[in-house]
Short mmCIF file of C-alpha atoms in Angstrom, two decimals:
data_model
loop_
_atom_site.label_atom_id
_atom_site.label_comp_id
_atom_site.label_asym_id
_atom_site.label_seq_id
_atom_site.Cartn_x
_atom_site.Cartn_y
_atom_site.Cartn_z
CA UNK A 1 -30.13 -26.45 -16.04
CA UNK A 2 -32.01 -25.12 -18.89
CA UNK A 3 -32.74 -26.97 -21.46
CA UNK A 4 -34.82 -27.64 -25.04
CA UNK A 5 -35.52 -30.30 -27.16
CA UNK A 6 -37.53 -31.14 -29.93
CA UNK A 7 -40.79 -33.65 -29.24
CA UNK A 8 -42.51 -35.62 -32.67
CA UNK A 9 -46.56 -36.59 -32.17
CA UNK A 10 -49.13 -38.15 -34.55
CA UNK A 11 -51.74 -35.13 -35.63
CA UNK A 12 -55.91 -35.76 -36.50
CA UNK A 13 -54.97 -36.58 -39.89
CA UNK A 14 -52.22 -38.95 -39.80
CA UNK A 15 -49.46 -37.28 -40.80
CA UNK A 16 -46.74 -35.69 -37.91
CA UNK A 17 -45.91 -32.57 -36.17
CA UNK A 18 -42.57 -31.12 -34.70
CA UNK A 19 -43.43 -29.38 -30.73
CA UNK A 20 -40.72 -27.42 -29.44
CA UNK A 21 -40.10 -27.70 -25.63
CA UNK A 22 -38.19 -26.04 -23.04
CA UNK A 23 -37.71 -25.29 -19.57
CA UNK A 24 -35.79 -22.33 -18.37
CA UNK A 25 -33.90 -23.96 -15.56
CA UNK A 26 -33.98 -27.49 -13.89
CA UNK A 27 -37.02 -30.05 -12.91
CA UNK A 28 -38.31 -27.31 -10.84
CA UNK A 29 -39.33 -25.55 -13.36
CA UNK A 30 -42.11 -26.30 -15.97
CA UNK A 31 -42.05 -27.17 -19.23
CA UNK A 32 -43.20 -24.47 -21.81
CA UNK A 33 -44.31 -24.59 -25.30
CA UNK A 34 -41.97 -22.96 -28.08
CA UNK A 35 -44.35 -23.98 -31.23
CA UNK A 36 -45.50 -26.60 -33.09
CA UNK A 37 -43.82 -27.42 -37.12
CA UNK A 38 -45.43 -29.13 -39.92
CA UNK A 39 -41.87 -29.99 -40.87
CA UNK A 40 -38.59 -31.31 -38.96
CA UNK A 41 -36.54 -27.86 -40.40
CA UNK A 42 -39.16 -25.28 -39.45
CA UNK A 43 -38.86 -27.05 -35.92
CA UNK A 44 -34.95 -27.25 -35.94
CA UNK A 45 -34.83 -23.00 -36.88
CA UNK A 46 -36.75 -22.67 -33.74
CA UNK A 47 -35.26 -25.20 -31.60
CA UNK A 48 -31.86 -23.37 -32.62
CA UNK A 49 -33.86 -19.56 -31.48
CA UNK A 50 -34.85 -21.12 -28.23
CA UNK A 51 -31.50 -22.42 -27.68
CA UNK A 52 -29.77 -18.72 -28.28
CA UNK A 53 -31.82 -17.22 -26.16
CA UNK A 54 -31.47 -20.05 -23.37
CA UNK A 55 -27.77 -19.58 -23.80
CA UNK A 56 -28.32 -15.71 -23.64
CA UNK A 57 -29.74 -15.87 -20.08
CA UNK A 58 -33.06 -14.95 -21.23
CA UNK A 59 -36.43 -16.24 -21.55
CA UNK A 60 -37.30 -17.43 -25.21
CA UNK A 61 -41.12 -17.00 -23.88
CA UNK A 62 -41.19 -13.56 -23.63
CA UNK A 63 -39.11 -13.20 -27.27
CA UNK A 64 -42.10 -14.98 -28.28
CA UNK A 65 -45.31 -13.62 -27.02
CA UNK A 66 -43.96 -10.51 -28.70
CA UNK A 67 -43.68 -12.13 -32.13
CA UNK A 68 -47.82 -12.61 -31.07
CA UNK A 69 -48.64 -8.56 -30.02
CA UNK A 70 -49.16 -6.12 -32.64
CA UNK A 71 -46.57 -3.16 -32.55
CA UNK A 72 -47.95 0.22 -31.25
CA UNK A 73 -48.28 2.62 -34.23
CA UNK A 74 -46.97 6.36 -33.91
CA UNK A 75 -47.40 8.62 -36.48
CA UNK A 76 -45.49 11.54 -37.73
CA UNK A 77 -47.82 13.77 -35.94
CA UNK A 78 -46.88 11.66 -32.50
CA UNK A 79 -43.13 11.96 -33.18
CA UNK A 80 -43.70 15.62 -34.00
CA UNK A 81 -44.91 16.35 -30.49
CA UNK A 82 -42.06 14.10 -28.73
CA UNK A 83 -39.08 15.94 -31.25
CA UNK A 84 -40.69 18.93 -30.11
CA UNK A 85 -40.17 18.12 -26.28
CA UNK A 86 -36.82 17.44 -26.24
CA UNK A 87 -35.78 20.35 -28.14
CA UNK A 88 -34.86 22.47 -24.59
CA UNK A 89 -32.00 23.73 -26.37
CA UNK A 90 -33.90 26.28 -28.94
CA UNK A 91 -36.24 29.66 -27.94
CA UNK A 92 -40.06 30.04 -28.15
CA UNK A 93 -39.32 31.53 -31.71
CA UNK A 94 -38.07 28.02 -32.95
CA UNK A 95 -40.86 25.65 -31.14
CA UNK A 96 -43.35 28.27 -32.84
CA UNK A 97 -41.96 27.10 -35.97
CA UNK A 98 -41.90 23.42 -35.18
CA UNK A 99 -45.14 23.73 -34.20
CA UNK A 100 -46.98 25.77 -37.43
CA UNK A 101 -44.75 22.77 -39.52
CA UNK A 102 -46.64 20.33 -37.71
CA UNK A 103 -49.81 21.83 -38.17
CA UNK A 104 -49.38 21.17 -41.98
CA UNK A 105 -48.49 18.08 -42.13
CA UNK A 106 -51.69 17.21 -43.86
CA UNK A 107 -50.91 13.51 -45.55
CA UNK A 108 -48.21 13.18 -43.67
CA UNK A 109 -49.77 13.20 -40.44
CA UNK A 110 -51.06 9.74 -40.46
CA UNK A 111 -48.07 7.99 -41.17
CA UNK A 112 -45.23 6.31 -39.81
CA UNK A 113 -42.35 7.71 -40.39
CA UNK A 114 -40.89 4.70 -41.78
CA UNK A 115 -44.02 4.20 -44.10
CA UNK A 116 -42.78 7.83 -45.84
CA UNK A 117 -40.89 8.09 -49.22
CA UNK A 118 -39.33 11.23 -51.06
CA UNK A 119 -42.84 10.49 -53.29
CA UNK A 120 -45.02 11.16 -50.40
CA UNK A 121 -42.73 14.16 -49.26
CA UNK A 122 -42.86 15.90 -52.86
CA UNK A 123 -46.71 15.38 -52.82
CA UNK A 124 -46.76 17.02 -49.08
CA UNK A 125 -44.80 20.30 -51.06
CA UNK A 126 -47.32 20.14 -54.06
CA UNK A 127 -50.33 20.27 -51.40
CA UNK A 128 -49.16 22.76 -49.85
CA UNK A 129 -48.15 25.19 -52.40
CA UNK A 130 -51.68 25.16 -53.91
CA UNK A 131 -54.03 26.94 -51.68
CA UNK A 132 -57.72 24.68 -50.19
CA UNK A 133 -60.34 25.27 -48.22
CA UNK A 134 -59.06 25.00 -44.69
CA UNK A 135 -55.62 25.68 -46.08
CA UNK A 136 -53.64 28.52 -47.89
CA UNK A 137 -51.03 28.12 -49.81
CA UNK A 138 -47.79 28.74 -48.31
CA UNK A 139 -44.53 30.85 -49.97
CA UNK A 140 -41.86 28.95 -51.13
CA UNK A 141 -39.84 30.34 -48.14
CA UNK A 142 -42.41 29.18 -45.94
CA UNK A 143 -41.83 25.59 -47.37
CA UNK A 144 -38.53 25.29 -47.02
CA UNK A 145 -38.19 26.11 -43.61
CA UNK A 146 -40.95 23.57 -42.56
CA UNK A 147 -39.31 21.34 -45.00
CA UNK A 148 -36.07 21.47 -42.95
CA UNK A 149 -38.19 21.01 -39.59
CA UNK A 150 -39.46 17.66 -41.12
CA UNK A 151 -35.68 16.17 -42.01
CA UNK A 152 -34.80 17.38 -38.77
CA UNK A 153 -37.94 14.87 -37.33
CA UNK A 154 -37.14 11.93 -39.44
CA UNK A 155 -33.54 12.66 -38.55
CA UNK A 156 -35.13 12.37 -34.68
CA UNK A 157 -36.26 9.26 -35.53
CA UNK A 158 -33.62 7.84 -37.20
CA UNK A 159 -35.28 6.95 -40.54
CA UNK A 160 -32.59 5.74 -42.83
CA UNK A 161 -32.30 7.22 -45.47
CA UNK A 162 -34.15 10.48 -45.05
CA UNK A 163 -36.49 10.54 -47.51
CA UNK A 164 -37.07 14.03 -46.95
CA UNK A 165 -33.16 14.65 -48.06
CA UNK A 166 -33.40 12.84 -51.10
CA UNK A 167 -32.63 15.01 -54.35
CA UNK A 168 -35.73 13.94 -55.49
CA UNK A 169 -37.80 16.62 -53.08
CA UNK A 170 -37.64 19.57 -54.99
CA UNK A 171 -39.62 23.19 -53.66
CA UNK A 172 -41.05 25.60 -55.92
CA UNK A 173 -38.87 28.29 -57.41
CA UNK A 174 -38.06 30.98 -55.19
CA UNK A 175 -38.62 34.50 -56.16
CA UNK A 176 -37.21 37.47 -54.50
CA UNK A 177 -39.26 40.24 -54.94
CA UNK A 178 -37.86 44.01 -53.77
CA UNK A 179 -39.32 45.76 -50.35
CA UNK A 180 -41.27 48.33 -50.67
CA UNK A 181 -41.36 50.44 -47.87
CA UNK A 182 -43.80 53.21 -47.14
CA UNK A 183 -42.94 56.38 -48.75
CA UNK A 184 -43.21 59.97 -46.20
CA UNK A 185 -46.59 60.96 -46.63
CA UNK A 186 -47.63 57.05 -46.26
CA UNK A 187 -45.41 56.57 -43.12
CA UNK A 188 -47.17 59.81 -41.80
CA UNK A 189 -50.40 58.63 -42.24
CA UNK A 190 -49.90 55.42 -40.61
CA UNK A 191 -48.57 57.85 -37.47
CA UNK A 192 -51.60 59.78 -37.09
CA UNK A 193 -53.76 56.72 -37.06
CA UNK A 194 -52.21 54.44 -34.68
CA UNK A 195 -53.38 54.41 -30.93
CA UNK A 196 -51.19 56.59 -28.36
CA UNK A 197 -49.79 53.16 -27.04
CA UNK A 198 -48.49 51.73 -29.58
CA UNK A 199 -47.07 55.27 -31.27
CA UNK A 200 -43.90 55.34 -29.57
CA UNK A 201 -42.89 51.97 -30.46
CA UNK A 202 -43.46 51.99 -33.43
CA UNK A 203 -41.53 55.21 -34.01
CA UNK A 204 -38.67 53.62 -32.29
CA UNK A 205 -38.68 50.56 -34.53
CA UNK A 206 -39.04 53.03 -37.79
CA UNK A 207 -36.27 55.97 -36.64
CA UNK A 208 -33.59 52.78 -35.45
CA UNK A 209 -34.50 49.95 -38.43
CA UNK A 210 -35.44 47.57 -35.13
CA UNK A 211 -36.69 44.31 -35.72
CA UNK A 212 -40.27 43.84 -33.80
CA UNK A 213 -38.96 41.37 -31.29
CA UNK A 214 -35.82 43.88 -30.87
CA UNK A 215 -37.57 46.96 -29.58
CA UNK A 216 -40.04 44.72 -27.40
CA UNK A 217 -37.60 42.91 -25.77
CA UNK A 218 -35.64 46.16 -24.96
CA UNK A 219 -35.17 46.97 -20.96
CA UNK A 220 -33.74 49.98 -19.17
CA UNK A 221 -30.93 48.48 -18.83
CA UNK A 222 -30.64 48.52 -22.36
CA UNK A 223 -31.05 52.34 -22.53
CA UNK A 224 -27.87 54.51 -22.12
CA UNK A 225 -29.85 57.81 -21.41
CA UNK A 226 -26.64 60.13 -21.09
CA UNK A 227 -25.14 58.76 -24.00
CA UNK A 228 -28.09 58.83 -25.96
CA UNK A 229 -27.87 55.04 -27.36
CA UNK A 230 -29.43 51.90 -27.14
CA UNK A 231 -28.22 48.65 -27.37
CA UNK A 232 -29.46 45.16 -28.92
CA UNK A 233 -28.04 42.86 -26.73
CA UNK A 234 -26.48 39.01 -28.56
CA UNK A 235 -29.90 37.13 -26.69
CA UNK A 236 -32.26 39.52 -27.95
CA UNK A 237 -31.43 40.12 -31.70
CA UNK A 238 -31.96 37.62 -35.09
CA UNK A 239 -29.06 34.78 -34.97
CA UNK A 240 -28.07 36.19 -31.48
CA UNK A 241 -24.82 37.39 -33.42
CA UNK A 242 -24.77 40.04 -36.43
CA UNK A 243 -27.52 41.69 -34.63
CA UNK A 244 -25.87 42.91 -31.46
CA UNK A 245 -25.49 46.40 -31.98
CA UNK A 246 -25.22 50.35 -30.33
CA UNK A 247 -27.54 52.63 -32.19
CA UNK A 248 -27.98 56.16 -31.39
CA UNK A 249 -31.50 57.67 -29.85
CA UNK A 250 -32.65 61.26 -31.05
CA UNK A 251 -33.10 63.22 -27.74
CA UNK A 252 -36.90 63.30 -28.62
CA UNK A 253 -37.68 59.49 -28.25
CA UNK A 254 -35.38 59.02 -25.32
CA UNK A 255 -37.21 61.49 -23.39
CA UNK A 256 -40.54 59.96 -24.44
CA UNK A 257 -38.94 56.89 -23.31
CA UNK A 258 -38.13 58.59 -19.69
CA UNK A 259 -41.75 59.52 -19.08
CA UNK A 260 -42.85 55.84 -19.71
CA UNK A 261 -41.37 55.17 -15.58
CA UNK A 262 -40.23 57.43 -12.84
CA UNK A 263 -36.19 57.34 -12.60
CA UNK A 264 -36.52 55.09 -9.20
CA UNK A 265 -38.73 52.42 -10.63
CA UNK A 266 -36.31 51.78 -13.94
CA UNK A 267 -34.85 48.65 -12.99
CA UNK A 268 -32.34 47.27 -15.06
CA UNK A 269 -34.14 44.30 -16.00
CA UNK A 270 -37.63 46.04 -16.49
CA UNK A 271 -39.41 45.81 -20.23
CA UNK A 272 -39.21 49.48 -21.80
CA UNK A 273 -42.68 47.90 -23.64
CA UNK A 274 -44.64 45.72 -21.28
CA UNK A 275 -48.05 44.01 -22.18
CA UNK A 276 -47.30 44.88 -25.82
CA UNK A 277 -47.17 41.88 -27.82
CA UNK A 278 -45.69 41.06 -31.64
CA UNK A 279 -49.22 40.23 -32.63
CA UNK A 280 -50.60 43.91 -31.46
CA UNK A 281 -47.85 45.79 -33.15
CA UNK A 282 -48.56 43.89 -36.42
CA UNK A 283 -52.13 43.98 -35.91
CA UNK A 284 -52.38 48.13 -35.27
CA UNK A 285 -50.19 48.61 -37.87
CA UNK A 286 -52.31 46.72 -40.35
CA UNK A 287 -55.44 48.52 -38.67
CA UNK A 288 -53.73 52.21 -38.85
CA UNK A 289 -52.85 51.71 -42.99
CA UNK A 290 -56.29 50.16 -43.34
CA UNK A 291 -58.42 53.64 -41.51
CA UNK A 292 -55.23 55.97 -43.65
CA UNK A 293 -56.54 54.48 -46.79
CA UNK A 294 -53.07 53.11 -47.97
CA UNK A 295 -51.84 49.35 -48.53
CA UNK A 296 -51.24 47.62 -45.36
CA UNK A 297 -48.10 47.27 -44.79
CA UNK A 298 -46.13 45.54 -41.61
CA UNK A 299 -43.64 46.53 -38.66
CA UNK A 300 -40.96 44.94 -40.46
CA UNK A 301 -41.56 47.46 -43.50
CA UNK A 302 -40.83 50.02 -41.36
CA UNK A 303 -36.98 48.67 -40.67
CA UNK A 304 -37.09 48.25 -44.24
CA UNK A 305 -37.81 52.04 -44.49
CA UNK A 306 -34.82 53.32 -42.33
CA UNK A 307 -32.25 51.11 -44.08
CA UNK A 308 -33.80 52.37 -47.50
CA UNK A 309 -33.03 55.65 -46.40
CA UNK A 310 -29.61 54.82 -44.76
CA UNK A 311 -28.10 53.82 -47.90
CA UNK A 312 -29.77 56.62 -50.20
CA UNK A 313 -28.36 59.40 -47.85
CA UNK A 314 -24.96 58.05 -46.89
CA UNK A 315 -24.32 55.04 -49.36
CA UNK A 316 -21.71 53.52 -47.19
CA UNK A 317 -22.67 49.64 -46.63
CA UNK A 318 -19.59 48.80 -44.91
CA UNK A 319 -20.24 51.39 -42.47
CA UNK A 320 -24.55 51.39 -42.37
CA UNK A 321 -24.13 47.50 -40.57
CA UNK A 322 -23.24 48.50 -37.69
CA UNK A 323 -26.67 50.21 -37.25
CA UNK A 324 -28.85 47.75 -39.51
CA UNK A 325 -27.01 44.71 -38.11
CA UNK A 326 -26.84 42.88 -41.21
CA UNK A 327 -23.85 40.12 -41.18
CA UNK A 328 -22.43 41.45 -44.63
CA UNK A 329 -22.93 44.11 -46.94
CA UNK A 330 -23.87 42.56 -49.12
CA UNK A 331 -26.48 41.65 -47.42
CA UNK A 332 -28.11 45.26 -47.04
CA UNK A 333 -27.13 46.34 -50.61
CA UNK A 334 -29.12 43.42 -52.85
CA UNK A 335 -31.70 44.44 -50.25
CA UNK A 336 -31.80 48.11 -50.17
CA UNK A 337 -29.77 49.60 -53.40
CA UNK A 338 -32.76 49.42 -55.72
CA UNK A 339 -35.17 50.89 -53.18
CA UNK A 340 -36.77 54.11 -54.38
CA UNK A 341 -37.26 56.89 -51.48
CA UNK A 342 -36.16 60.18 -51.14
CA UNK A 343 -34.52 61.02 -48.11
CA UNK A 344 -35.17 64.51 -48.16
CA UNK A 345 -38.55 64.01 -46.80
CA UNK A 346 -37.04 62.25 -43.56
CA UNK A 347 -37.41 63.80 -40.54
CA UNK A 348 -34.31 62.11 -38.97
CA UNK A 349 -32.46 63.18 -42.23
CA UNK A 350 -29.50 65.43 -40.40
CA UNK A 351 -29.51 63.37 -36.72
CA UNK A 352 -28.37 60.37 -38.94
CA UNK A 353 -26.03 62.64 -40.82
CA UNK A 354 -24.57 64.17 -37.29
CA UNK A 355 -24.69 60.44 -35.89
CA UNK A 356 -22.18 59.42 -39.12
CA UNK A 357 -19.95 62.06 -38.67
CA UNK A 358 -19.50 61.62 -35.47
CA UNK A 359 -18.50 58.36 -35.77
CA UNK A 360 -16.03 58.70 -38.88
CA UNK A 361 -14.77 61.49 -37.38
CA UNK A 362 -11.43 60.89 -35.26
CA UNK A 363 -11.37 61.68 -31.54
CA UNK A 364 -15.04 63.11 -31.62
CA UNK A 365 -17.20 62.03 -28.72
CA UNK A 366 -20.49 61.35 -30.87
CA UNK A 367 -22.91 63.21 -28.97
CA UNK A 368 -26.02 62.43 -31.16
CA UNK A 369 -28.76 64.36 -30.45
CA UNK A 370 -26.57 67.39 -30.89
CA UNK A 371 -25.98 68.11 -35.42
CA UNK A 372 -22.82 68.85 -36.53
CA UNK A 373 -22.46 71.36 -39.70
CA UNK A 374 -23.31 68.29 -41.99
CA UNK A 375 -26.72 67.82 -39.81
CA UNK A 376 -27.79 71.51 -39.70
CA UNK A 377 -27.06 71.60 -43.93
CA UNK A 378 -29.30 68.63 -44.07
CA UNK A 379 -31.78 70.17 -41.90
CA UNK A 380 -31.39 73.11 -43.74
#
């Protein structure tokens, strides 16, 4: 049976030392060495360890060549990559974000996650809100979202308390400023400079206040030709809930959209916009402004444009929503109320009248792309 006992020998100098011994089972097996004590006590503690783990059914060696090796040391950087791999319940969009979080991680990268302290977390915000060399500085909004991606990593691996949670981490102050969309003439110019392949998107995203990723993830099966509507489908639109929405097509892009694929090859699941990336749209965009001689301004700008002119023209935010697919009103009004534009100068002015009155209207089959009285006075 196992056993251990505690074994008292004369050292070099005279004086004695306390040996531990034990064997794991009977007289078969060998006896092993569990340390050697200046002192009877130091000897008894581990006579007592060896015993527990005897007792335990293990073997006190192995405890004890660990106490030896040296601990393999992961960084933040290594627990990034491993949060980031089990994470197979969020989209590309949200591993994008994990991953530009991890790319500025800067001090942080180096250390253990237990090693980190709200100090060293605050000094990761100040580094980053102050623009270097190889790094620029990064918005306040910017910081709080990779902010939350690194409490969500500590969280991961279970650092107690969070440093990164402790009301000591403070981010920079937060300033809204308003949108400012592109006025008519602007929006005009950016048309007649943008490449034939990217016009039609583009115009989509501006006449229906799409999101980017909205109009490129749109299919045919999306695209109710005979009632002249689209739809943003709950998987395809920001928070997969406000965002799913019907929105009314003028009969102009609809049959631009028909020429894109012959009637037999518009499978239900096809892209509307294949091969046409986020990236490109921004990037032609940026290109068409720059050769129109205007500020640059981005694809989102030009959803900021429709709802600008939604609310001037109809000033109904309870109603305007349902086609911007904001979650509240209130939402689209702190956003949009202050925005200067004049929707005379829209050319979608009276279809978006027609498209309102039709659905206000009781019992009226809202057939868009044809104006009511309120669209031909608009037009007018």
């Amino acid at each position: 049976m196992p056993s251990a006992s505690i074994t008292t020998r004369k050292s070099k100098g005279g004086g004695r030392r306390y040996a531990v011994r034990f064997r794991i089972g009977g007289r078969a097996f060998p006896v092993q060495h569990g340390g050697s004590f200046k002192t009877e006590r130091e000897a008894k503690e581990r006579l007592r360890f060896v015993s527990g783990e005897l007792a335990a059914g293990r073997d006190p060696s192995l405890a004890l060549r660990a106490l030896l090796e040296t601990p393999a040391r992961r960084t933040l950087r290594e627990h990034f990559d491993t949060f980031m791999e089990s994470r197979v319940d969020v989209g590309g969009k949200t591993q994008a974000l994990y991953g530009n979080a991890q790319s500025r991680l800067r001090s942080l990268a180096g250390l253990q996650p237990q090693e980190i302290t709200p100090a060293h977390v605050q000094a990761w915000i100040a580094e980053n809100s102050a623009a270097s060399e190889h790094f620029p500085a990064l918005a306040p909004k910017s910081l709080g979202h990779y902010l939350s991606t690194l409490r969500q990593v500590l969280d991961f691996c279970d650092v107690t308390p969070n440093p990164a949670r402790s009301p000591k981490v403070k981010l920079p102050e937060r300033i809204r400023e308003e949108v400012s969309p592109p006025r008519s003439d602007e929006w005009q110019a950016i048309r007649a400079n943008l490449s034939k392949r990217l016009l039609l998107v583009a115009r989509l995203i501006e006449c229906d206040a799409l999101r980017v990723s909205e109009a490129l993830g749109l299919t045919y099966g999306d695209i109710d030709f005979a009632g002249q509507r689209l739809r943003i489908s709950r998987a395809r639109t920001k928070g997969r809930t406000a965002g799913q929405r019907w929105l009314p097509v003028p009969l102009e892009l609809l049959d631009e959209i028909a020429e894109l694929v012959p009637l037999e090859d518009r499978h239900r699941d096809r892209l509307v916009f294949p091969r046409i990336t986020e990236n490109q749209v921004r990037d032609h965009i940026y290109r068409a402004c720059r050769d129109a001689g205007i500020a640059a301004y981005s694809p989102h700008d030009l959803r900021h444009r429709r709802c600008s002119l939604w609310y001037a023209d109809i000033r109904d935010a309870v109603g305007l929503i349902k086609w911007s697919g904001h979650s509240r009103p209130s939402m689209l009004l702190d956003t949009y109320a202050h925005v200067v534009l004049d929707p005379a100068e829209d050319e979608w002015r009276g279809f978006w009248q027609a498209a309102y009155a039709a659905e206000r209207a009781p019992g009226v089959v809202p057939v868009w792309s044809q104006p009511t009285e309120v669209g031909r006075d608009a037009a007018a």
